[in-house]
Amino acid sequence: MFAEMLERIGEMPAPISNSEYISRQSKLFDTLAESDVLILCAAGETIHSNDVHHPYRTQSNLLYLTGWTEPEAVFCACHNGKEWETHLFVQPKDTLREIWEGRRPGVEGAVADWPVDFAHPIGEVSKVLGKMMSNCTKVLHRVGVKSSVDELVIDAIQRRDRARQKLGSGPIAVEDPSNRIAEMRLIKSESEIEQMRFASDVSSMAHVAAMKHGGGVNVMEHQLQAIIEGFFRYAGTSGWSYPSIVGSGENATILHYKINEDHCRDGDVVLIDAGAEFRGYAADITRSWPNNGKFTEAQKEIYQLVLDAQNAAIAECVVGNPYNAPHEAARTVLAKGLIDLGVIKQSLPEALNLETGELKIWYMHNTSHWIGLDVHDVGVYLPGGKPRLLEAGMCLTVEPGLYFGAWRPDATCPERYSNIGIRIEDDILITDSGPVILTDKCPKTIDEIESIIG
Ligand code: GLY
Ligand code: MN
Ligand code: MN
């Protein structure tokens, strides 16, 4: 069943080039003073139990600037008087460890094939960094990722204090570089969009595979999850970009349900929120469908309303709009629709009121978040307190939903919509010629969905 889905996915794109990584680094260095030192750390592996590790995923900013994915790495940069020079500290080659755990590029591989000027064994970080920091005035370093490097930075500051009278050199400030890098990550390059498009295609086809081969009364939620995540790996992505949510019936009304152990019962709608990660880039798709292949009239009413809200929100994904214009459009459509369906008894302005409006009982989350190297990607939404305006190259999700949990003690669920949970989520690229739906290979109209469910 997977081969058929694979045929509908575009070619795997070329990886991000070293020249692109170098130009990202240069762009960041252009914002720094020549007396600054930049440090980015990746965490080490964490133990699951005994000698079993949790799957490793490196820190996104380090990945963004270097493409390096191995654990236990430190990237740093300083200006040598003529130009910026970059250093990567890595796990050195170690035959015994490599026999057991896998090959390592090591120092030689890092400097030969990755976009850095110098590479060193991770054990030399204190010697090299200590020297680098002794003459700088500011260290750009995020505290709390790697305690051994935090200590080096503190030590450099204390040394500076001790030498202040004599030399007047050494760091006097520490700044988290994350915001500077977030500003860059917010606008995706063509090559990044290609990676995201591939992650989106794979995720779309994984959802189709679940609809086509997983639909059916009494299928288990974890069986649908298995199809989806099995396809993620089959298609060559690294797996999920966040834990898959597969909830049927009342479980679909729990926003981040993750147990995925229940039956899909006859008449239930199943909500699947699942996306693949490809070369670090995330996709994030939600589809909601009747596992018996046919929406009830009540389910159709809610589904179509959420789809209308999503379409209205996507139409607002245009250059120059505030980032929350899609959210406001979705809220308005949902509130109007719920008033028409008799669920909300307030007027439209009353229903939309953030304090007292009834819309938030059934729609309690935001419509969008940035997406990129992280599923909930970086970038300040309200710089200076004002909503950021959308620019070409930004990517965000559009994911309105309605959740009628009959189990909720805080609200009286309308009987007709009891335990219907619907979310429809796509990933949108902002362009000068309007919104591009990266996840457009995943069908979502009622007719399309009903015709696919096996
Ligand atoms: N999958 C989490 C989200 O949609 O934001
Ligand atoms: Mn999302
Ligand atoms: Mn999602």
XYZ file of C-alpha atoms and ligand atoms in Angstrom:
461
model
C 0.000 0.000 0.000
C 2.907 2.360 0.619
C 4.401 2.106 -2.896
C 1.254 3.575 -4.405
C 1.425 6.579 -2.063
C 5.117 7.075 -2.738
C 4.433 7.526 -6.441
C 2.406 10.613 -5.643
C 5.262 12.358 -3.861
C 7.734 14.624 -5.595
C 11.448 13.810 -5.812
C 13.455 14.138 -2.647
C 15.062 17.621 -2.884
C 18.793 18.296 -2.710
C 19.986 18.914 0.849
C 20.667 22.473 1.971
C 24.040 23.418 0.507
C 27.121 24.388 2.477
C 27.105 27.739 0.685
C 23.634 28.412 2.080
C 24.800 27.563 5.605
C 27.765 29.889 5.157
C 25.567 32.708 3.945
C 23.270 32.205 6.979
C 26.326 32.431 9.232
C 27.514 35.609 7.480
C 24.111 37.198 7.814
C 24.170 36.540 11.544
C 27.768 37.786 11.889
C 26.708 41.015 10.151
C 24.520 41.737 13.185
C 27.389 41.211 15.656
C 30.292 43.364 16.777
C 33.796 42.159 15.943
C 34.467 41.877 19.664
C 31.613 39.377 20.142
C 31.899 35.620 20.485
C 29.016 33.420 19.400
C 28.435 30.012 20.987
C 25.720 27.487 20.108
C 25.453 24.209 21.969
C 23.617 21.006 21.240
C 22.577 18.872 24.168
C 24.047 15.415 24.622
C 22.025 12.230 24.319
C 19.667 11.372 27.159
C 19.382 7.928 28.626
C 16.074 6.089 28.400
C 17.317 3.283 30.615
C 20.673 1.553 31.098
C 22.340 1.687 27.689
C 19.234 2.699 25.693
C 19.027 6.317 24.576
C 16.085 8.477 23.590
C 16.148 9.224 19.858
C 18.473 12.162 19.333
C 17.465 15.386 17.615
C 19.924 18.262 17.708
C 19.239 21.858 18.674
C 17.507 23.695 15.812
C 19.664 26.849 15.791
C 22.845 24.819 15.504
C 21.236 22.781 12.737
C 20.137 25.971 10.989
C 23.654 27.403 10.928
C 25.686 24.273 10.241
C 23.553 21.270 9.199
C 25.416 19.244 11.869
C 23.142 16.611 13.429
C 25.440 14.591 15.731
C 24.986 14.834 19.504
C 27.303 16.692 21.863
C 28.376 19.484 19.507
C 29.357 23.099 20.099
C 29.579 25.688 17.324
C 31.343 28.959 17.961
C 32.560 31.927 16.004
C 34.852 34.881 16.638
C 36.378 37.622 14.555
C 40.124 37.209 14.033
C 40.792 40.813 13.048
C 40.328 40.074 9.353
C 37.233 37.915 9.168
C 34.854 35.740 11.149
C 36.155 32.245 11.781
C 33.967 29.319 12.731
C 34.739 26.329 14.923
C 32.822 23.118 15.486
C 33.534 20.854 18.448
C 32.434 17.289 17.781
C 32.645 13.770 19.112
C 36.004 12.506 17.811
C 36.404 9.283 15.910
C 36.482 6.297 18.264
C 36.692 2.857 16.700
C 35.194 0.984 19.631
C 32.248 3.370 19.959
C 31.773 3.334 16.201
C 31.717 -0.491 16.146
C 28.889 -0.421 18.678
C 26.976 2.741 17.845
C 27.707 3.771 14.285
C 30.208 5.708 12.239
C 31.132 9.277 13.169
C 32.362 11.999 10.824
C 34.765 13.038 13.584
C 36.987 16.102 13.440
C 38.384 15.263 9.994
C 34.941 14.693 8.482
C 33.523 17.810 10.090
C 36.118 20.137 8.675
C 36.137 18.435 5.263
C 32.405 18.259 4.634
C 30.642 20.764 6.874
C 30.528 24.568 6.570
C 33.099 25.378 9.264
C 36.668 26.641 9.188
C 38.017 24.522 12.043
C 36.892 21.413 13.878
C 38.089 20.119 17.241
C 37.319 17.200 19.531
C 34.595 18.155 22.005
C 37.111 17.610 24.829
C 39.022 20.721 23.696
C 36.102 23.084 24.049
C 37.277 24.573 27.302
C 40.808 25.307 26.063
C 39.774 26.866 22.734
C 36.679 28.703 23.979
C 38.442 29.977 27.092
C 41.078 31.627 24.900
C 38.503 32.963 22.463
C 36.474 34.589 25.236
C 39.430 36.162 26.989
C 39.467 39.052 24.535
C 35.799 39.476 23.727
C 33.382 42.014 25.163
C 30.152 40.066 24.747
C 29.319 36.369 24.597
C 26.243 35.348 22.647
C 25.256 32.146 24.379
C 22.007 30.589 25.502
C 22.356 29.545 29.103
C 20.845 26.227 30.164
C 21.527 23.967 27.182
C 24.933 22.657 28.209
C 26.051 23.277 31.766
C 29.753 22.694 31.057
C 29.754 25.575 28.572
C 27.673 27.745 30.926
C 30.483 27.274 33.437
C 33.100 28.302 30.875
C 31.199 31.518 30.200
C 30.858 32.269 33.917
C 34.535 31.537 34.368
C 35.420 33.965 31.551
C 33.352 36.682 33.212
C 34.972 36.047 36.590
C 38.435 36.082 35.073
C 37.549 39.353 33.437
C 36.551 40.727 36.818
C 39.845 39.671 38.284
C 41.783 41.184 35.362
C 39.610 44.235 34.954
C 41.967 46.661 36.618
C 44.951 45.338 34.789
C 43.788 44.585 31.254
C 40.216 45.803 30.894
C 39.475 42.846 28.642
C 37.049 39.930 28.799
C 33.289 39.630 28.448
C 31.062 42.127 30.189
C 27.753 40.893 28.752
C 26.010 37.665 27.843
C 23.179 37.677 25.332
C 20.973 34.829 24.177
C 21.438 34.783 20.375
C 18.126 32.959 19.863
C 16.114 36.040 18.918
C 18.606 37.106 16.239
C 18.523 33.626 14.729
C 14.736 33.428 15.064
C 14.392 36.542 12.924
C 16.371 34.790 10.194
C 14.530 31.472 10.559
C 11.184 33.211 10.198
C 11.785 33.777 6.477
C 12.355 30.517 4.635
C 14.730 30.221 1.683
C 13.826 28.354 -1.492
C 15.836 25.390 -0.351
C 14.097 25.314 3.019
C 10.729 25.458 1.283
C 11.747 22.448 -0.822
C 12.490 20.479 2.354
C 9.180 21.587 3.885
C 7.317 20.721 0.712
C 8.757 17.200 0.841
C 7.840 16.793 4.531
C 4.361 18.076 3.636
C 3.942 15.714 0.674
C 4.974 12.717 2.742
C 2.667 13.744 5.575
C -0.228 14.302 3.183
C 0.174 10.874 1.653
C 0.489 9.303 5.092
C -2.910 10.760 5.987
C -4.347 9.456 2.698
C -2.877 6.008 3.428
C -4.607 5.997 6.825
C -7.932 7.026 5.287
C -7.649 4.507 2.502
C -6.250 1.495 4.311
C -7.034 2.193 7.938
C -10.668 3.273 7.806
C -13.207 0.880 9.263
C -15.261 0.317 12.343
C -13.271 -0.999 15.304
C -9.894 -0.217 13.864
C -7.625 0.829 16.714
C -6.223 4.343 16.996
C -2.708 2.917 17.229
C -3.238 1.043 13.986
C -3.931 4.315 12.203
C -0.877 5.783 13.930
C 1.186 2.828 12.690
C 0.167 3.415 9.080
C 0.965 7.101 9.318
C 4.293 6.776 11.080
C 5.236 3.689 9.047
C 4.791 5.739 5.903
C 6.862 8.603 7.318
C 9.850 6.247 7.531
C 9.035 4.347 4.337
C 9.151 7.608 2.409
C 12.547 8.530 3.828
C 11.747 11.138 6.466
C 13.203 10.749 9.934
C 9.778 10.111 11.491
C 7.324 12.365 13.280
C 7.976 16.034 13.934
C 5.799 15.815 17.078
C 4.021 12.862 18.694
C 1.055 11.830 16.548
C -2.434 12.534 17.852
C -4.958 9.887 16.806
C -8.229 10.284 18.697
C -11.610 8.835 17.828
C -14.989 9.897 19.245
C -14.584 11.756 22.503
C -10.794 11.452 22.243
C -11.000 13.761 19.214
C -12.186 16.505 21.559
C -8.904 16.404 23.537
C -6.545 18.807 21.799
C -3.262 17.001 22.413
C -4.563 13.468 23.048
C -1.626 11.116 22.715
C -2.513 7.730 24.203
C -3.830 6.420 20.859
C -4.991 3.098 22.374
C -8.757 3.202 21.873
C -11.149 1.672 19.345
C -12.583 3.783 16.532
C -16.262 3.031 17.038
C -19.016 3.053 14.430
C -20.232 6.600 13.945
C -17.126 8.217 15.421
C -15.078 10.887 13.778
C -11.365 10.227 14.141
C -9.047 13.220 14.396
C -5.465 12.649 13.258
C -2.874 15.365 13.838
C 0.412 14.041 12.509
C 3.343 15.356 10.509
C 6.739 14.147 9.392
C 10.146 15.690 9.950
C 12.498 15.814 6.968
C 16.090 17.002 7.410
C 14.870 18.780 10.509
C 11.906 20.513 8.849
C 8.410 19.846 10.150
C 5.033 19.309 8.578
C 1.880 19.578 10.690
C -1.402 18.276 9.291
C -4.736 17.502 10.897
C -7.567 15.691 9.201
C -10.815 14.524 10.790
C -12.955 11.854 9.156
C -15.647 9.268 9.876
C -14.004 5.888 10.230
C -17.097 4.177 8.762
C -16.692 6.230 5.597
C -19.779 8.425 5.865
C -20.262 11.652 7.819
C -23.576 11.945 9.664
C -25.580 15.109 8.957
C -24.529 16.536 12.323
C -20.868 15.736 11.653
C -21.165 17.325 8.219
C -22.531 20.541 9.712
C -19.548 20.908 12.010
C -17.001 19.680 9.482
C -18.164 22.093 6.783
C -18.187 24.961 9.244
C -14.577 24.267 10.263
C -13.578 23.922 6.607
C -15.251 27.237 5.767
C -13.398 28.823 8.672
C -10.135 27.343 7.453
C -10.666 28.598 3.901
C -11.507 32.077 5.195
C -8.370 32.019 7.339
C -6.131 30.834 4.500
C -7.454 33.682 2.334
C -6.025 36.085 4.931
C -2.525 34.613 4.639
C -1.286 37.451 2.481
C 1.697 39.751 2.611
C 1.078 42.788 4.793
C -1.702 41.273 6.909
C -1.105 40.980 10.644
C -0.159 37.424 11.598
C -3.434 37.056 13.509
C -5.705 38.024 10.582
C -6.263 34.303 9.791
C -7.249 33.698 13.426
C -9.755 36.540 13.422
C -11.244 35.334 10.114
C -11.605 31.787 11.433
C -13.152 32.985 14.684
C -15.708 35.090 12.852
C -16.805 32.245 10.558
C -16.996 29.781 13.444
C -18.944 32.142 15.677
C -21.440 33.002 12.929
C -21.846 29.333 12.082
C -22.427 28.309 15.692
C -25.009 31.063 16.090
C -26.794 29.803 12.957
C -26.689 26.228 14.271
C -28.208 27.371 17.569
C -25.170 26.369 19.632
C -24.360 29.949 20.642
C -27.180 32.175 21.841
C -25.154 35.399 21.891
C -24.832 38.074 19.190
C -21.743 37.885 16.973
C -19.778 40.587 18.846
C -20.755 38.951 22.139
C -19.744 35.491 20.921
C -16.334 36.797 19.839
C -15.612 38.594 23.110
C -12.426 37.100 24.510
C -13.607 37.279 28.108
C -17.284 36.410 27.956
C -17.875 35.074 24.425
C -19.122 31.501 24.080
C -16.981 30.734 21.043
C -14.009 29.954 23.219
C -15.924 27.152 24.945
C -15.800 25.155 21.692
C -12.780 26.779 20.017
C -10.141 27.363 22.644
C -6.841 27.542 20.759
C -5.130 29.810 18.275
C -5.511 29.250 14.542
C -1.862 29.538 13.566
C 1.720 29.096 14.612
C 4.958 29.487 12.686
C 6.354 26.253 11.310
C 9.849 25.369 10.105
C 12.714 23.583 11.833
C 10.454 23.340 14.857
C 6.809 22.457 14.532
C 6.002 25.420 16.750
C 8.698 27.460 15.121
C 10.563 30.470 16.418
C 9.780 34.117 15.741
C 8.198 36.749 17.947
C 4.490 37.178 17.164
C 4.137 40.609 18.739
C 7.418 42.489 18.241
C 7.197 45.681 20.262
C 3.708 44.605 21.333
C 2.220 44.878 17.818
C 1.163 41.898 15.655
C 3.862 41.039 13.145
C 2.934 41.620 9.528
C 3.166 38.644 7.187
C 6.055 38.640 4.695
C 6.863 36.438 1.730
C 8.756 33.363 2.890
C 7.015 33.010 6.251
C 5.292 29.681 6.926
C 2.437 29.187 9.326
C -0.254 26.641 10.037
C -3.968 27.312 9.725
C -5.834 24.955 12.024
C -9.284 25.930 13.227
C -11.349 23.357 15.075
C -14.462 22.719 17.118
C -14.467 20.318 20.033
C -17.766 19.187 21.533
C -16.597 17.066 24.436
C -19.709 15.636 26.086
C -17.455 14.499 28.925
C -16.522 18.046 29.908
C -17.725 19.143 33.326
C -17.252 22.831 32.445
C -19.712 23.062 29.550
C -23.042 21.669 28.403
C -22.406 20.023 25.073
C -25.203 20.303 22.499
C -26.590 16.777 22.206
C -26.635 16.809 18.411
C -22.858 17.371 18.344
C -21.980 15.167 21.261
C -18.300 14.108 21.149
C -17.639 15.492 17.705
C -14.119 16.864 17.479
C -13.008 18.372 14.189
C -9.753 20.128 13.364
C -8.499 20.805 9.848
C -4.880 21.899 9.627
C -2.648 22.848 6.709
C 0.749 24.487 6.385
C 0.840 27.717 4.422
C 3.711 29.525 2.717
C 3.245 33.283 2.350
C 4.200 34.500 -1.123
C 3.874 37.762 -3.040
C 1.220 36.090 -5.154
C -0.874 34.813 -2.262
C -0.978 31.825 0.072
C 0.538 28.538 -1.083
C -0.769 25.460 0.715
C 2.277 23.229 1.207
C 0.060 20.377 2.384
C -2.325 20.566 -0.568
C -1.852 16.899 -1.474
C -3.984 16.008 1.537
C -7.683 16.073 0.549
C -10.188 17.755 2.823
C -13.581 18.291 1.211
C -16.389 16.056 2.475
C -16.809 14.408 -0.941
C -13.094 13.772 -1.379
C -12.737 12.287 2.075
C -15.789 10.050 1.783
C -14.589 8.761 -1.567
C -11.151 7.826 -0.169
C -12.023 6.086 3.106
C -11.560 2.398 2.465
N 0.334 19.270 16.366
C 0.311 20.347 17.251
C -0.256 21.514 16.608
O -1.027 21.383 15.695
O 0.070 22.615 16.902
Mn -0.204 22.956 14.421
Mn -1.066 19.776 14.390
